[in-house]
Amino acid sequence: MGDITNPKILWLKGGLFVVIGVMAAGLLLVQSPHWSTTALLALAIWAFCRAYYFAFYVVEHYADPGYKFAGLVDFARYALGRRKRR
């Protein structure tokens, strides 16, 4: 199976990720309706977004501009020092 290249399918995929995230967060908050749960969930979402930005933008544009990552597993290998040689 190849990469998805159809823009409509890519937008659908992105939208489905948002739907999944909103549903999961909503269900967590319904299950545990406390301000501390809301705050911790917001912090976790923010931190993972920043980590993703770091992995796919900061490292590629500032730390090592010559290296492009294919995904999170590729980034983990790079971060652990098992960088692929091209």
mmCIF file of C-alpha atoms in Angstrom:
data_model
loop_
_atom_site.group_PDB
_atom_site.id
_atom_site.type_symbol
_atom_site.label_atom_id
_atom_site.label_comp_id
_atom_site.label_asym_id
_atom_site.label_seq_id
_atom_site.Cartn_x
_atom_site.Cartn_y
_atom_site.Cartn_z
ATOM 1 C CA MET A 1 0.000 0.000 0.000
ATOM 2 C CA GLY A 2 1.481 3.341 -1.039
ATOM 3 C CA ASP A 3 1.294 6.791 0.478
ATOM 4 C CA ILE A 4 -1.984 8.690 0.358
ATOM 5 C CA THR A 5 -1.673 11.469 -2.211
ATOM 6 C CA ASN A 6 -5.304 12.461 -2.832
ATOM 7 C CA PRO A 7 -5.846 15.850 -1.096
ATOM 8 C CA LYS A 8 -9.492 15.062 -0.280
ATOM 9 C CA ILE A 9 -8.524 11.845 1.477
ATOM 10 C CA LEU A 10 -5.728 13.639 3.339
ATOM 11 C CA TRP A 11 -8.192 16.274 4.603
ATOM 12 C CA LEU A 12 -10.623 13.508 5.584
ATOM 13 C CA LYS A 13 -7.867 11.727 7.492
ATOM 14 C CA GLY A 14 -6.920 14.940 9.325
ATOM 15 C CA GLY A 15 -10.560 15.597 10.170
ATOM 16 C CA LEU A 16 -10.984 12.087 11.517
ATOM 17 C CA PHE A 17 -7.978 12.606 13.805
ATOM 18 C CA VAL A 18 -9.667 15.720 15.199
ATOM 19 C CA VAL A 19 -12.955 13.828 15.688
ATOM 20 C CA ILE A 20 -11.167 10.988 17.494
ATOM 21 C CA GLY A 21 -9.306 13.438 19.732
ATOM 22 C CA VAL A 22 -12.428 15.434 20.606
ATOM 23 C CA MET A 23 -14.416 12.274 21.332
ATOM 24 C CA ALA A 24 -11.667 10.776 23.501
ATOM 25 C CA ALA A 25 -11.202 14.012 25.454
ATOM 26 C CA GLY A 26 -14.961 14.406 25.855
ATOM 27 C CA LEU A 27 -15.385 10.865 27.118
ATOM 28 C CA LEU A 28 -12.537 11.329 29.587
ATOM 29 C CA LEU A 29 -14.119 14.501 30.921
ATOM 30 C CA VAL A 30 -17.556 12.835 31.172
ATOM 31 C CA GLN A 31 -15.981 9.922 33.047
ATOM 32 C CA SER A 32 -14.064 12.203 35.414
ATOM 33 C CA PRO A 33 -15.596 15.706 35.445
ATOM 34 C CA HIS A 34 -13.032 17.477 37.608
ATOM 35 C CA TRP A 35 -11.023 20.641 36.955
ATOM 36 C CA SER A 36 -7.823 18.730 37.686
ATOM 37 C CA THR A 37 -8.677 16.180 34.980
ATOM 38 C CA THR A 38 -9.397 18.991 32.520
ATOM 39 C CA ALA A 39 -6.141 20.763 33.362
ATOM 40 C CA LEU A 40 -4.037 17.600 33.152
ATOM 41 C CA LEU A 41 -5.655 16.624 29.841
ATOM 42 C CA ALA A 42 -4.993 20.096 28.420
ATOM 43 C CA LEU A 43 -1.359 19.951 29.586
ATOM 44 C CA ALA A 44 -0.871 16.477 28.093
ATOM 45 C CA ILE A 45 -2.330 17.563 24.737
ATOM 46 C CA TRP A 46 -0.217 20.735 24.697
ATOM 47 C CA ALA A 47 2.980 18.855 25.645
ATOM 48 C CA PHE A 48 2.511 16.160 22.997
ATOM 49 C CA CYS A 49 1.776 18.795 20.341
ATOM 50 C CA ARG A 50 4.976 20.633 21.269
ATOM 51 C CA ALA A 51 6.964 17.371 21.246
ATOM 52 C CA TYR A 52 5.615 16.544 17.791
ATOM 53 C CA TYR A 53 6.515 20.041 16.579
ATOM 54 C CA PHE A 54 9.997 19.592 18.037
ATOM 55 C CA ALA A 55 10.484 16.226 16.334
ATOM 56 C CA PHE A 56 9.277 17.250 12.899
ATOM 57 C CA TYR A 57 10.102 20.932 12.638
ATOM 58 C CA VAL A 58 12.751 22.066 15.097
ATOM 59 C CA VAL A 59 15.097 19.118 14.545
ATOM 60 C CA GLU A 60 14.707 19.142 10.747
ATOM 61 C CA HIS A 61 15.042 22.925 10.374
ATOM 62 C CA TYR A 62 17.484 23.888 13.124
ATOM 63 C CA ALA A 63 19.216 20.964 14.859
ATOM 64 C CA ASP A 64 19.983 18.822 11.785
ATOM 65 C CA PRO A 65 18.705 20.423 8.543
ATOM 66 C CA GLY A 66 20.149 17.639 6.404
ATOM 67 C CA TYR A 67 18.031 14.884 7.901
ATOM 68 C CA LYS A 68 14.335 14.202 7.220
ATOM 69 C CA PHE A 69 12.271 11.889 9.378
ATOM 70 C CA ALA A 70 9.761 9.419 7.985
ATOM 71 C CA GLY A 71 7.800 9.068 11.227
ATOM 72 C CA LEU A 72 7.972 8.885 14.989
ATOM 73 C CA VAL A 73 9.813 5.547 14.977
ATOM 74 C CA ASP A 74 12.421 7.042 12.647
ATOM 75 C CA PHE A 75 12.748 10.045 14.957
ATOM 76 C CA ALA A 76 13.124 7.766 18.002
ATOM 77 C CA ARG A 77 15.950 5.874 16.276
ATOM 78 C CA TYR A 78 17.606 9.182 15.419
ATOM 79 C CA ALA A 79 17.188 10.527 18.954
ATOM 80 C CA LEU A 80 18.636 7.329 20.444
ATOM 81 C CA GLY A 81 21.697 7.614 18.231
ATOM 82 C CA ARG A 82 20.834 4.934 15.680
ATOM 83 C CA ARG A 83 20.613 7.350 12.788
ATOM 84 C CA LYS A 84 20.210 5.822 9.330
ATOM 85 C CA ARG A 85 23.029 6.650 6.920
ATOM 86 C CA ARG A 86 21.943 7.782 3.479
#
